[in-house]
Coordinates of C-alpha atoms in Angstrom, one line a residue:
Chain E
X83 CA 93.4 78.4 107.7
X84 CA 97.1 78.9 107.2
X85 CA 98.8 75.9 105.9
X86 CA 102.2 76.8 107.4
X87 CA 103.7 76.6 110.9
X88 CA 106.2 79.1 112.2
X89 CA 107.7 79.9 115.7
X90 CA 105.8 82.7 117.4
X91 CA 109.0 84.7 118.0
X92 CA 112.7 84.8 117.5
X93 CA 115.5 87.0 118.6
X94 CA 118.7 88.1 116.9
X95 CA 121.5 90.5 117.3
X96 CA 122.3 93.2 114.9
X97 CA 124.7 92.3 112.1
X98 CA 124.2 88.6 112.7
X99 CA 122.5 86.2 110.3
X100 CA 118.9 85.1 111.0
X101 CA 117.3 81.9 110.0
X102 CA 113.5 81.9 110.1
X103 CA 112.0 78.4 109.7
X104 CA 108.6 77.4 108.3
X105 CA 107.0 74.1 108.1
X106 CA 104.5 73.3 105.3
X107 CA 104.1 69.5 105.3
X108 CA 100.8 69.6 103.3
X109 CA 102.3 71.6 100.4
X110 CA 101.0 70.7 97.0
X111 CA 103.0 70.5 93.8
X112 CA 101.6 73.9 92.5
X113 CA 102.1 75.8 95.8
X114 CA 104.6 78.6 95.8
X115 CA 106.3 79.5 99.1
X116 CA 106.0 83.2 99.7
X117 CA 107.4 85.3 102.5
X118 CA 106.1 88.7 103.5
X119 CA 106.9 90.8 106.5
X120 CA 105.1 93.5 108.3
X121 CA 106.9 96.3 110.0
X122 CA 105.2 98.2 112.8
X123 CA 102.3 100.4 111.7
X124 CA 102.8 99.4 108.0
X125 CA 101.2 97.1 105.6
X126 CA 102.8 93.7 104.7
X127 CA 105.8 93.8 102.4
X128 CA 106.9 91.2 99.9
X129 CA 110.2 89.6 100.8
X130 CA 110.8 86.6 98.5
X131 CA 109.2 83.6 97.0
X132 CA 110.2 80.2 95.5
X133 CA 108.9 77.0 94.2
X134 CA 111.6 74.3 94.4
X135 CA 115.0 75.9 94.1
X136 CA 116.7 78.2 96.6
X137 CA 116.3 81.8 95.8
X138 CA 118.3 85.0 96.5
X139 CA 117.3 88.6 96.2
X140 CA 118.5 91.9 97.7
X141 CA 116.5 91.4 100.8
X142 CA 117.0 87.8 101.7
X143 CA 117.6 84.2 100.7
X144 CA 115.1 81.4 100.7
X145 CA 116.2 77.8 101.3
X146 CA 113.7 75.2 100.3
X147 CA 114.0 71.6 101.5
X148 CA 114.3 68.9 98.9
X149 CA 110.9 67.5 99.8
X150 CA 109.5 71.0 99.9
X151 CA 107.9 70.4 103.3
X152 CA 109.9 73.1 105.0
X153 CA 111.7 76.2 104.1
X154 CA 114.0 78.8 105.8
X155 CA 114.1 82.5 105.2
X156 CA 117.6 83.8 105.7
X157 CA 118.5 87.4 106.5
X158 CA 122.3 87.5 106.1
X159 CA 123.0 90.5 108.3
X160 CA 120.1 91.6 110.5
X161 CA 119.6 95.3 111.1
X162 CA 117.3 97.0 113.5
X163 CA 115.0 97.8 110.5
X164 CA 114.5 94.1 110.0
X165 CA 112.5 93.9 113.2
X166 CA 109.0 92.8 112.0
X167 CA 106.6 90.0 111.8
X168 CA 107.5 87.5 109.1
X169 CA 104.9 85.5 107.4
X170 CA 105.4 82.3 105.4
X171 CA 102.6 81.7 103.0
X172 CA 101.7 79.1 100.5
X173 CA 100.1 80.5 97.4
X174 CA 98.5 78.4 94.6
X175 CA 98.2 80.4 91.4
X176 CA 97.4 77.4 89.2
X177 CA 93.7 77.8 89.0
X178 CA 93.2 78.2 92.7
X179 CA 92.4 81.3 94.6
X180 CA 95.2 83.9 94.4
X181 CA 94.5 85.1 97.9
X182 CA 97.2 85.0 100.6
X183 CA 96.3 83.2 103.8
X184 CA 98.2 84.8 106.6
X185 CA 99.0 82.9 109.8
X186 CA 100.4 84.3 113.0
X187 CA 103.9 84.7 111.6
X188 CA 107.2 85.0 113.5
X189 CA 107.9 88.2 115.4
X190 CA 111.6 88.9 114.9
X191 CA 113.3 91.1 117.5
X192 CA 116.7 92.5 116.6
X193 CA 118.9 93.5 119.5
X194 CA 121.5 96.3 119.0
Chain D
X52 CA 106.4 104.4 91.1
X53 CA 103.8 105.6 93.6
X54 CA 102.7 102.9 96.0
X55 CA 99.2 101.8 97.0
X56 CA 97.5 104.6 98.8
X57 CA 94.6 104.3 101.2
X58 CA 92.3 106.9 102.7
X59 CA 91.5 107.7 105.4
X60 CA 94.4 106.5 107.5
X61 CA 92.2 106.4 110.6
X62 CA 88.4 106.7 111.0
X63 CA 86.5 106.8 114.2
X64 CA 82.7 106.3 114.0
X65 CA 79.9 105.3 116.1
X66 CA 78.1 102.0 115.9
X67 CA 75.4 102.2 113.2
X68 CA 77.1 104.8 111.1
X69 CA 78.6 104.3 107.7
X70 CA 82.2 104.5 106.6
X71 CA 83.7 104.3 103.2
X72 CA 87.4 103.4 102.8
X73 CA 89.2 104.1 99.6
X74 CA 92.1 102.4 97.9
X75 CA 94.2 103.7 95.0
X76 CA 96.3 100.8 93.6
X77 CA 99.5 101.2 91.7
X78 CA 98.8 102.3 88.2
X79 CA 98.5 99.4 85.8
X80 CA 97.8 96.9 88.4
X81 CA 94.7 94.9 87.4
X82 CA 94.5 92.9 90.6
X83 CA 93.2 94.6 93.7
X84 CA 92.7 93.0 97.1
X85 CA 91.2 93.9 100.4
X86 CA 92.3 92.4 103.6
X87 CA 91.7 93.2 107.3
X88 CA 93.1 92.5 110.7
X89 CA 90.7 92.8 113.6
X90 CA 92.0 93.0 117.1
X91 CA 94.1 90.0 118.1
X92 CA 93.5 88.1 114.9
X93 CA 95.5 87.3 111.8
X94 CA 95.2 89.3 108.6
X95 CA 92.3 87.9 106.7
X96 CA 91.4 88.1 103.0
X97 CA 88.2 89.9 102.1
X98 CA 88.0 90.0 98.3
X99 CA 89.9 90.2 95.1
X100 CA 89.1 92.3 92.0
X101 CA 90.5 91.8 88.5
X102 CA 90.0 95.1 86.9
X103 CA 86.3 95.9 87.8
X104 CA 85.2 92.4 88.3
X105 CA 85.0 90.6 91.6
X106 CA 87.2 87.5 91.2
X107 CA 86.8 86.2 94.7
X108 CA 84.7 87.6 97.5
X109 CA 84.7 84.6 99.7
X110 CA 86.2 86.5 102.6
X111 CA 83.5 89.2 102.9
X112 CA 82.1 88.8 106.4
X113 CA 78.4 89.7 105.7
X114 CA 76.2 92.0 103.6
X115 CA 77.1 95.1 105.6
X116 CA 80.3 95.2 103.5
X117 CA 80.2 96.4 100.0
X118 CA 83.2 96.7 97.8
X119 CA 83.3 98.4 94.4
X120 CA 85.8 99.1 91.7
X121 CA 84.1 101.1 89.1
X122 CA 86.2 101.6 85.9
X123 CA 88.8 99.2 87.2
X124 CA 90.9 101.9 88.9
X125 CA 90.4 102.8 92.5
X126 CA 88.2 100.8 94.9
X127 CA 86.0 101.6 97.8
X128 CA 84.9 99.4 100.7
X129 CA 81.8 100.6 102.5
X130 CA 80.7 99.3 105.8
X131 CA 77.0 100.1 106.5
X132 CA 75.9 100.0 109.3
X133 CA 79.2 99.6 111.2
X134 CA 79.3 97.3 114.2
X135 CA 81.8 97.2 117.1
X136 CA 83.4 94.0 115.7
X137 CA 84.3 95.8 112.5
X138 CA 87.1 97.7 114.3
X139 CA 90.5 96.9 112.9
X140 CA 92.9 97.7 110.2
X141 CA 91.8 97.4 106.5
X142 CA 94.6 96.8 104.0
X143 CA 94.4 97.2 100.3
X144 CA 96.9 95.5 98.0
X145 CA 97.5 95.4 94.2
X146 CA 99.5 93.3 91.8
X147 CA 100.3 93.2 88.1
X148 CA 98.5 91.0 85.7
X149 CA 100.0 87.5 85.5
X150 CA 102.9 87.0 83.2
X151 CA 104.9 89.9 82.0
X152 CA 107.8 88.5 84.0
X153 CA 106.4 89.7 87.3
X154 CA 106.8 87.9 90.6
X155 CA 103.1 88.0 91.5
X156 CA 104.0 89.9 94.6
X157 CA 101.3 92.0 96.2
X158 CA 102.0 95.6 97.1
X159 CA 100.2 96.6 100.2
X160 CA 99.1 100.0 101.4
X161 CA 99.6 101.2 104.9
X162 CA 96.1 100.4 105.9
X163 CA 93.0 102.3 107.1
X164 CA 92.4 101.9 110.8
X165 CA 88.7 101.8 111.7
X166 CA 87.5 102.3 115.2
X167 CA 83.8 101.7 115.9
X168 CA 82.6 103.1 119.2

């Protein structure tokens, strides 16, 4: 079972920032927080990941709470192409299974 | 670089028939994964290859499913005999070996849609 909790859906306007929350209260010390997204009719796509510190890349930013029990994916300026289902996933690569456990994710709608 | 490619993109078969799905990972990616999404459910892990060896096959639903990766390159997933509940989208993903400065990200293909009538 997925070890994360996300809202089922969120809505945003184009050009505005979007903050997608994720709760993972049972996170262990070796779990990385990964975010993937799935655009319609495509396979999942990696967005970003982090362990303890906030992370930035060309796609998004990841803000991780100090206690690591929650995190937020930040899209700085949403575009119509960002409409997708976003998955927050804990991944333990320290001797555990490397598989990704997908939950239901958050369906992001971006309004023009 | 070329992405993960899957074939066929869509297959329609009758219950009891056999279907073989193929996945070509990104060149140099030792890790290869199979996932699937059946109607109305989340994406579920099926199995993980490291080169030609099965690292984790805990997600394989039953013995009607057989995955192979001879030579550690492309992989096939055979369903024999197919049942109605096997309908869904089968995704393949690959990733680089650990280390080498990589992020560990999985690169997914666009999926093979299977419809069993």
